[in-house]
Structures are given as structure tokens and as C-alpha cells.
CSV table of C-alpha atoms in Angstrom, one decimal:
chain,number,residue,atom,x,y,z
T,1,MET,CA,62.6,97.7,75.1
T,2,ARG,CA,61.3,101.4,75.4
T,3,ARG,CA,58.2,100.5,73.2
T,4,PHE,CA,57.2,97.4,75.1
T,5,SER,CA,57.4,99.2,78.3
T,6,THR,CA,54.9,101.8,77.0
T,7,ALA,CA,52.7,99.1,76.0
T,8,VAL,CA,52.7,97.7,79.5
T,9,TRP,CA,51.9,101.2,80.7
T,10,GLN,CA,48.8,101.2,78.5
T,11,TYR,CA,47.8,97.9,79.8
T,12,THR,CA,48.0,98.9,83.2
T,13,ARG,CA,46.1,102.0,82.6
T,14,ALA,CA,43.6,100.1,80.5
T,15,PRO,CA,41.2,98.7,83.3
T,16,GLU,CA,40.2,102.3,84.3
T,17,PHE,CA,38.8,102.8,80.8
T,18,GLY,CA,37.0,99.6,80.5
T,19,VAL,CA,39.4,97.3,78.8
T,20,LYS,CA,39.2,93.5,79.9
T,21,VAL,CA,41.7,91.9,82.3
T,22,LYS,CA,42.4,89.2,80.0
T,23,SER,CA,43.8,91.4,77.6
T,24,PHE,CA,46.3,92.7,80.6
T,25,GLN,CA,47.0,89.1,81.3
T,26,SER,CA,48.0,88.5,77.4
T,27,SER,CA,50.6,91.2,77.9
T,28,LYS,CA,52.1,89.6,81.0
T,29,GLN,CA,52.4,86.5,78.9
T,30,ALA,CA,54.0,88.6,76.2
T,31,LEU,CA,56.3,89.9,78.7
T,32,ARG,CA,57.4,86.6,79.6
T,33,ARG,CA,58.2,85.3,76.3
T,34,LEU,CA,60.4,88.6,75.6
T,35,PRO,CA,64.1,87.6,75.5
T,36,THR,CA,66.0,88.6,78.9
T,37,LYS,CA,69.4,89.5,79.5
T,38,LYS,CA,71.5,86.0,80.7
T,39,PRO,CA,72.4,86.8,84.5
T,40,GLN,CA,76.0,87.3,85.0
T,41,GLN,CA,77.7,84.8,86.6
T,42,GLN,CA,79.2,85.6,90.1
T,43,PRO,CA,83.0,84.7,90.9
T,44,SER,CA,83.7,81.9,93.4
T,45,ALA,CA,85.9,83.6,96.2
T,46,GLN,CA,88.3,81.9,98.5
T,47,THR,CA,88.7,82.7,102.0
T,48,LEU,CA,90.5,86.1,103.2
T,49,GLN,CA,94.2,85.8,103.5
T,50,PRO,CA,96.8,88.3,105.1
T,51,CYS,CA,99.0,90.6,103.1
T,52,THR,CA,101.9,91.9,105.3
T,53,THR,CA,104.2,94.5,104.5
T,54,ILE,CA,107.2,95.4,106.5
T,55,SER,CA,109.7,98.2,106.0
T,56,THR,CA,113.2,97.3,107.5
T,57,CYS,CA,115.7,99.7,106.0
T,58,GLU,CA,116.1,102.3,103.5
T,59,SER,CA,117.0,99.8,100.6
T,60,TYR,CA,117.7,96.1,100.0
T,61,ASN,CA,120.7,94.9,97.7
T,62,LEU,CA,118.5,92.8,95.5
T,63,PRO,CA,121.5,90.5,94.0
T,64,LYS,CA,122.7,90.0,97.7
T,65,THR,CA,118.9,89.0,98.7
T,66,VAL,CA,118.6,86.6,96.0
T,67,GLU,CA,122.2,85.0,97.2
T,68,LEU,CA,120.8,84.8,100.6
T,69,LEU,CA,117.7,83.1,99.1
T,70,HIS,CA,119.6,80.6,97.2
T,71,SER,CA,121.9,79.8,100.2
T,72,GLU,CA,118.6,78.8,102.3
T,73,GLY,CA,117.7,76.4,99.7
T,74,PHE,CA,115.1,78.5,97.9
T,75,LEU,CA,116.7,78.1,94.1
T,76,GLN,CA,113.6,79.3,92.2
T,77,SER,CA,114.2,83.0,93.7
T,78,SER,CA,114.9,85.6,91.2
T,79,ILE,CA,114.8,89.3,90.7
T,80,LEU,CA,111.0,89.8,88.9
T,81,LEU,CA,111.9,93.3,87.7
T,82,PRO,CA,115.5,94.3,87.6
T,83,GLY,CA,116.5,96.8,90.0
T,84,GLU,CA,113.1,96.9,91.5
T,85,VAL,CA,111.7,93.5,93.1
T,86,ALA,CA,112.9,90.0,93.9
T,87,HIS,CA,110.2,87.1,94.1
T,88,VAL,CA,110.4,84.1,96.0
T,89,GLU,CA,107.6,81.2,96.8
T,90,TYR,CA,107.8,80.7,100.4
T,91,PRO,CA,106.4,77.3,101.9
T,92,TYR,CA,105.2,78.7,105.1
T,93,GLU,CA,102.8,75.7,105.9
T,94,ALA,CA,102.2,72.4,104.5
T,95,GLY,CA,100.6,72.7,101.1
T,96,LYS,CA,100.7,76.4,101.6
T,97,ILE,CA,102.9,78.7,99.5
T,98,ALA,CA,103.2,82.8,99.9
T,99,ASP,CA,104.3,84.8,97.2
T,100,VAL,CA,107.0,87.0,99.1
T,101,LEU,CA,108.4,90.3,97.3
T,102,VAL,CA,111.4,91.8,98.4
T,103,LEU,CA,111.2,95.5,97.3
T,104,ALA,CA,114.4,97.5,96.5
T,105,ASN,CA,112.7,100.5,98.4
T,106,GLY,CA,113.5,98.7,101.8
T,107,SER,CA,110.4,96.5,102.1
T,108,VAL,CA,109.2,93.2,102.4
T,109,VAL,CA,105.6,91.8,101.1
T,110,SER,CA,104.2,88.7,102.1
T,111,TRP,CA,101.1,87.3,100.3
T,112,GLY,CA,99.7,84.6,102.7
T,113,MET,CA,101.8,85.0,105.9
T,114,ASN,CA,101.1,87.3,109.0
T,115,GLU,CA,103.3,89.7,110.5
T,116,SER,CA,105.0,87.4,112.9
T,117,GLU,CA,105.7,85.1,110.7
T,118,THR,CA,107.2,87.4,107.9
T,119,GLU,CA,109.3,89.0,110.6
T,120,ASP,CA,110.7,85.6,111.8
T,121,LYS,CA,110.9,83.8,108.7
T,122,ILE,CA,111.5,86.5,105.9
T,123,VAL,CA,112.8,89.6,107.6
T,124,GLU,CA,115.3,87.8,109.7
T,125,MET,CA,116.8,85.8,106.8
T,126,LEU,CA,117.5,89.0,104.8
T,127,LYS,CA,119.4,91.0,107.3
T,128,ASP,CA,122.8,90.7,105.6
T,129,ALA,CA,121.0,92.3,102.3
T,130,GLU,CA,119.7,95.4,104.3
T,131,GLN,CA,121.2,98.7,103.7
T,132,ARG,CA,120.9,101.4,106.3
T,133,PRO,CA,118.7,99.7,108.4
T,134,TYR,CA,115.6,101.4,110.6
T,135,LYS,CA,115.8,101.2,114.2
T,136,HIS,CA,112.3,100.1,114.3
T,137,HIS,CA,110.3,98.3,111.7
T,138,GLU,CA,107.0,99.8,110.1
T,139,SER,CA,104.2,97.2,109.2
T,140,GLU,CA,101.0,97.6,107.3
T,141,ASP,CA,98.6,94.6,107.2
T,142,VAL,CA,95.4,94.2,104.8
T,143,ASP,CA,93.3,91.1,103.7
T,144,PHE,CA,93.0,89.8,100.2
T,145,VAL,CA,91.2,87.2,98.3
T,146,VAL,CA,91.8,85.5,94.7
T,147,GLU,CA,88.6,85.2,93.1
T,148,ASN,CA,88.4,82.4,90.2
T,149,MET,CA,86.0,83.3,87.6
T,150,PRO,CA,83.9,80.3,86.2
T,151,ASN,CA,84.9,81.0,82.6
T,152,GLU,CA,88.5,80.3,83.6
T,153,ASP,CA,87.9,76.9,84.5
T,154,ASN,CA,86.3,76.1,81.4
T,155,SER,CA,87.9,74.8,78.4
T,156,GLN,CA,86.5,77.2,76.0
T,157,PRO,CA,87.9,80.7,76.3
T,158,MET,CA,85.8,83.8,76.7
T,159,THR,CA,84.4,85.3,73.6
T,160,GLU,CA,83.5,88.3,75.3
T,161,ALA,CA,85.1,89.5,78.7
T,162,PRO,CA,82.9,92.6,80.4
T,163,GLU,CA,84.9,95.5,81.5
T,164,ALA,CA,85.2,96.7,85.0
T,165,THR,CA,83.6,100.2,85.0
T,166,SER,CA,84.7,101.3,88.4
T,167,ALA,CA,87.7,100.4,90.9
T,168,GLU,CA,85.1,98.2,92.7
T,169,ASP,CA,82.8,96.8,89.8
T,170,PRO,CA,83.1,93.1,90.1
T,171,ALA,CA,81.6,92.5,86.7
T,172,GLY,CA,85.3,92.7,85.1
T,173,HIS,CA,88.1,90.3,85.1
T,174,LYS,CA,90.5,92.6,86.6
T,175,SER,CA,91.9,93.0,90.1
T,176,TYR,CA,90.3,95.5,92.2
T,177,MET,CA,89.4,96.5,96.3
T,178,LYS,CA,86.3,95.9,98.0
T,179,GLY,CA,86.6,98.2,100.9
T,180,GLU,CA,89.9,97.5,102.6
T,181,THR,CA,90.1,94.1,101.1
T,182,ILE,CA,92.2,93.5,97.7
T,183,VAL,CA,90.8,91.1,95.4
T,184,LEU,CA,92.9,89.3,92.9
T,185,ARG,CA,91.6,88.1,89.3
T,186,GLY,CA,93.4,86.8,86.3
T,187,PRO,CA,95.8,84.0,85.5
T,188,GLU,CA,98.5,83.4,87.9
T,189,LYS,CA,101.4,85.5,85.6
T,190,LYS,CA,98.8,88.5,85.8
T,191,MET,CA,98.0,88.4,89.4
T,192,LEU,CA,101.8,88.5,90.5
T,193,LEU,CA,102.3,91.6,88.7
T,194,ASP,CA,99.2,92.8,90.5
T,195,LYS,CA,100.6,91.8,93.5
T,196,VAL,CA,103.8,93.9,92.8
T,197,ALA,CA,101.7,97.1,91.7
T,198,PHE,CA,99.4,96.6,95.3
T,199,SER,CA,102.8,95.6,97.0
T,200,SER,CA,104.7,99.1,95.8
T,201,GLY,CA,101.6,100.9,97.0
T,202,LEU,CA,101.7,99.2,100.3
T,203,ALA,CA,105.5,99.6,100.7
T,204,ARG,CA,105.0,103.5,99.8
T,205,SER,CA,102.4,103.5,103.1
T,206,THR,CA,105.2,101.8,105.5
T,207,LYS,CA,107.8,103.9,104.2
T,208,LEU,CA,105.6,107.0,104.6
T,209,ALA,CA,105.0,105.5,108.3
T,210,ALA,CA,108.7,105.4,108.8
T,211,LEU,CA,109.2,109.2,107.8
T,212,GLU,CA,106.2,110.3,109.9
T,213,GLU,CA,108.0,108.8,113.1
T,214,SER,CA,111.2,110.2,112.3
T,215,LEU,CA,109.6,113.5,111.8
T,216,GLU,CA,107.7,113.5,115.2
T,217,ARG,CA,111.0,112.2,117.1
T,218,TYR,CA,112.6,115.4,115.3
T,219,ILE,CA,109.8,117.6,116.5
T,220,ASP,CA,109.7,116.5,119.8
T,221,SER,CA,113.5,117.3,119.9
T,222,LEU,CA,112.6,120.9,119.2
T,223,LYS,CA,109.8,121.1,121.8
T,224,LEU,CA,112.4,122.3,124.6
T,225,LEU,CA,113.8,125.1,122.2
T,226,THR,CA,110.3,126.2,121.7
T,227,ASP,CA,109.0,126.3,124.9
T,228,SER,CA,112.4,128.2,126.0
T,229,LEU,CA,111.4,130.5,123.1
T,230,ALA,CA,107.8,131.2,124.2
T,231,SER,CA,109.0,131.9,128.1
T,232,GLY,CA,111.8,134.2,127.0
T,233,GLU,CA,114.5,132.0,128.6
T,234,HIS,CA,118.0,132.3,126.9
T,235,LEU,CA,118.5,129.7,124.6
T,236,ARG,CA,120.9,126.8,125.7
T,237,VAL,CA,121.7,125.7,122.0
T,238,SER,CA,125.3,125.7,120.3
T,239,GLU,CA,126.1,126.3,116.6
T,240,ARG,CA,127.0,122.7,116.3
T,241,GLU,CA,123.5,121.6,117.5
T,242,VAL,CA,121.5,124.2,114.8
T,243,LEU,CA,123.9,122.8,112.4
T,244,THR,CA,122.7,119.3,113.1
T,245,LYS,CA,119.3,120.0,113.4
T,246,THR,CA,119.6,121.7,109.9
T,247,GLY,CA,121.2,118.6,108.5
T,248,GLN,CA,118.5,116.5,110.0
T,249,LEU,CA,115.4,118.4,108.3
T,250,LEU,CA,117.3,118.5,105.0
T,251,GLN,CA,117.5,114.6,104.9
T,252,LEU,CA,113.8,114.3,106.2
T,253,ARG,CA,112.8,116.6,103.3
T,254,GLY,CA,115.1,115.0,101.0
T,255,GLN,CA,113.9,111.6,101.8
T,256,LEU,CA,110.3,112.4,101.2
T,257,ASN,CA,110.5,115.0,97.9
T,258,LEU,CA,113.9,114.0,96.5
T,259,TYR,CA,115.7,110.5,97.1
T,260,SER,CA,112.2,108.2,96.7
T,261,GLU,CA,109.2,108.1,94.6
T,262,LEU,CA,106.7,108.3,97.5
T,263,ILE,CA,105.0,111.6,95.8
T,264,GLU,CA,105.0,110.3,92.3
T,265,THR,CA,103.9,107.2,90.4
T,266,PRO,CA,107.0,105.1,90.2
T,267,ASP,CA,108.5,105.0,86.4
T,268,LEU,CA,107.8,101.1,86.0
T,269,TYR,CA,103.8,102.0,85.9
T,270,TRP,CA,103.9,104.6,83.4
T,271,SER,CA,104.2,102.3,80.6
T,272,GLU,CA,101.2,99.9,82.5
T,273,PRO,CA,97.8,101.8,82.8
T,274,GLU,CA,96.4,98.7,84.6
T,275,LEU,CA,99.1,98.2,87.1
T,276,GLU,CA,99.3,102.2,87.7
T,277,ARG,CA,95.5,101.9,88.3
T,278,LEU,CA,96.0,99.2,91.0
T,279,TYR,CA,98.8,101.6,92.5
T,280,ALA,CA,96.6,104.4,92.4
T,281,LEU,CA,93.8,102.5,94.1
T,282,ILE,CA,95.8,101.1,97.0
T,283,SER,CA,97.4,104.6,97.5
T,284,LYS,CA,94.1,106.2,97.8
T,285,ASN,CA,92.7,103.5,100.2
T,286,LEU,CA,95.7,104.4,102.4
T,287,ASP,CA,95.3,107.9,102.3
T,288,ILE,CA,98.9,108.4,101.2
T,289,GLY,CA,97.9,111.9,99.3
T,290,PRO,CA,96.4,113.5,102.6
T,291,ARG,CA,99.4,112.0,104.6
T,292,ILE,CA,102.1,113.4,102.5
T,293,GLY,CA,100.1,117.2,102.6
T,294,ILE,CA,100.1,116.5,106.6
T,295,LEU,CA,104.0,115.4,106.4
T,296,ASN,CA,104.9,118.5,104.5
T,297,ARG,CA,103.0,120.9,106.5
T,298,LYS,CA,104.9,119.3,109.4
T,299,LEU,CA,108.1,119.8,107.6
T,300,ASP,CA,107.5,123.5,107.0
T,301,TYR,CA,106.6,124.0,110.7
T,302,ALA,CA,110.2,122.6,111.3
T,303,SER,CA,111.8,124.7,108.8
T,304,GLU,CA,110.5,127.7,110.2
T,305,VAL,CA,111.4,126.6,113.8
T,306,VAL,CA,115.1,126.0,112.4
T,307,ALA,CA,115.3,129.1,110.7
T,308,ILE,CA,114.5,130.7,114.1
T,309,LEU,CA,117.4,129.0,115.7
T,310,LYS,CA,119.7,130.2,112.5
T,311,ALA,CA,118.6,133.6,113.0
T,312,HIS,CA,119.2,133.3,116.6
T,313,MET,CA,122.5,132.1,116.1
T,314,ALA,CA,123.5,134.9,113.5
T,315,GLU,CA,122.5,137.4,116.0
T,316,LYS,CA,124.3,136.1,118.9
T,317,GLN,CA,127.3,135.7,116.8
T,318,SER,CA,127.1,139.3,115.6
T,319,VAL,CA,126.6,140.6,119.1
T,320,ARG,CA,129.8,138.7,120.0
T,321,LEU,CA,131.6,139.8,117.1
T,322,GLU,CA,130.4,143.9,118.3
T,323,TRP,CA,131.8,143.1,121.7
T,324,MET,CA,135.2,141.8,120.5
T,325,ILE,CA,135.3,145.2,118.5
T,326,ILE,CA,134.4,147.3,121.6
T,327,VAL,CA,137.3,145.4,123.5
T,328,LEU,CA,139.6,145.9,121.0
T,329,ILE,CA,139.0,149.8,120.6
T,330,MET,CA,139.2,150.1,124.3
T,331,ILE,CA,142.1,148.2,124.6
T,332,GLU,CA,143.6,150.8,121.9
T,333,VAL,CA,142.2,153.5,123.7
T,334,GLY,CA,144.1,152.3,126.8
T,335,PHE,CA,147.3,152.2,124.8
T,336,GLU,CA,146.8,155.7,123.5
T,337,CYS,CA,146.1,157.2,127.2
T,338,ILE,CA,149.4,155.6,128.4
T,339,HIS,CA,151.3,157.0,125.5
T,340,PHE,CA,150.0,160.2,125.9
T,341,TRP,CA,150.4,160.2,129.7
T,342,GLU,CA,154.4,159.4,129.1
T,343,LYS,CA,154.8,162.1,126.6
T,344,TYR,CA,153.7,165.0,128.5
T,345,ARG,CA,152.6,164.0,131.9
T,346,GLY,CA,155.7,161.7,132.7
T,347,LYS,CA,158.5,162.3,135.2
T,348,ASP,CA,161.7,163.9,133.8
T,349,GLU,CA,164.8,161.4,134.3
T,350,VAL,CA,167.4,162.6,136.8
T,351,GLN,CA,170.7,162.0,135.6
T,352,VAL,CA,173.1,161.9,138.5
T,353,GLU,CA,176.8,162.5,137.6
T,354,VAL,CA,179.6,161.3,140.0
T,355,LYS,CA,183.0,163.0,139.7
T,356,VAL,CA,185.8,160.2,141.2
T,357,PRO,CA,189.2,161.7,142.3
T,358,ASP,CA,192.3,161.1,140.2
T,359,ALA,CA,193.8,159.5,142.9
T,360,TYR,CA,191.9,156.5,142.6
T,361,TYR,CA,193.0,156.0,139.2
T,362,PRO,CA,196.3,154.2,139.3
T,363,ALA,CA,199.3,155.7,137.7
T,364,ALA,CA,200.4,154.6,134.0
């Protein structure tokens, strides 16, 4: 190809040196005769569909979830990944079926249903399987499409499958994201696993949103105390309240860094590079990393405030103990003064002796 490009350049420069136009035209004919790369067929895309994620509790009891689904007539529901995900196909409209994934971390993800439908039809049905439910549900909505490659409709299998070169490269046969839209590709079973990976990333966002809301409420509860510190007023806070604030802070930090997989890739995807790629892709799209960083900085600020409160309570208790010691010393000094006064300055007791005549005593 490089040689031919040079030849074309020579022919195009040739008129300046007296070469006939005819020879230039023959080069164009040669160009047409060269074998060209077969244009790649574009995938046929369906319409946009909603994907809704709702976090309702800290965790779901998956066996109980499947039991509830069976009791409602969804006998095909099952645990897709033990200890991780339960799956059910929900017919939300005539001729339309949504894949609903119930994650053990307390989230429900419906592929094809909007938020109100998911809340009313799925979340309400699974209330008895919730463990430590939230006061307020957190949700995340994205759009998705299913792209059917033309080769998938042919009876002959593909001889060569071009690999996707980037996260948004539509040349391959892997699921990807185009902007904020999820594009699903591949066989049905593969797409279901891709949905699991995307669902885990979406649930990561809603769980993080629940923590963000809890931390905001916690910081708001500290605002009155920080305002009192700033104005130099006396802090009206008890030791019990300080201990409660400390426990709440440790609980929030533990939910982010210890008791969940929010800050790391779940173990499930370590052996599945393709699923790990999708999980990282949706996490990046939802700004999970920066949000975790901001959340940790807010937790650091709350930790400083609680540390100041604990130091204040320790100082307050120390002052109280000092005053108790001073009072005890004063009482001791008072007793010693009384003892000294009684010993050296007290009145001598006057003993009055009364003599009684013998006549008053009867004769024996």
C-alpha cells in the first residue's frame, strides 16, 4: 500500500513535469482495481430501555428472596451466583420481560422497568427478605440497548471476531458503554453475566449514595457543636452523647472500608477479566473513585470533630476530678482544724461535786 501511495503521489506531481494526463487517469483506474477492505457491518440496535437500581437495605437474604418469588408464582427464579445474586424474569407488560437481579448487598436491579414499577412491583414484594432496611431508598437510573450483530443471525458462525480496542469501540462483540448508555452484546447467557457486572457497579453507586446521605446527616448533627466551639460558648454535650457520636462515626467508616466491597473489586470478578472490565467501566462512568475520596475526606473531618469532643470531655472530667480532690482536701483540713481547736483551745470541763448529808440515807 505504501508503494502505491508513492506512485499516486508521483502521478499527481507529474503534470508539472510534462507528463500526459492520460497516464494519470490510468493510475486512477489502477487505484480502483486495488482490493479494498470490506466495510464492516454495523450492528442493529434496538430502542433505549431503562435500567433501574434501588438500594433498600444493608443486605438481602437470598434464600428468603427466592422463597418469596416462588410464593408469588415465579417458579423460574433462582440464585444465579451463590451468596451474590438471585435472578428472576419478570413480565411487567404484555410480551415484555425484564431481567431482575437481587443482589445480596441490599440492591434490586431491573433491566427494562422504570423506578416506579421496580419500587411497586419488586421491592414491595421482597420486603420480608430485607435485613436492616434503610429509612430512605437510593436509586440510580441509566439507559441500555441490546445490539444484535448481523453475524449472530446467520446460520454460519463467525470465522473472525474483531476485538474491541477500547471501552467504547463498537467494532468488537463485547458489551461496552457509549457515553452514559450501556450497550449489551453477545449471546443471551453472556449478556446475563454482563448485566450482573453492570448491576454490581450500579449497586455500588446507590450504596455509596446511601452512605453519603448518612454522613451528611451525621455532619449536620455536629454543626451545632462546631458553632458553639467557634463562638466560645460552653459545650452542652454529655459523655453519653460523645460516645454515641463516636460509635456512629466508626459504623460509617466501617461500612465504607470494612464491611462492604465499595472500595475494591469484588472477589467474584478476579477470575473473570471481561466482567471485571465492565465493572470498572460502569464504576468509572459513575465517578465511584472520586466519590469515595470525597467521602473519606468528610469522614476525616468528622473524626477530627469527634476527637475534639473527646478531648473536651476528658478535660472536663479531669477538672471535675481536680475539684473533687480540692474539696476532699478542704474537708480534711477542716477536720484537722476542729481537732486542733478541741485539743489546745477547748474549754476545761468543770466537774461539780455535790455532797449529800448522811440524814438523807436510811439506817441499815
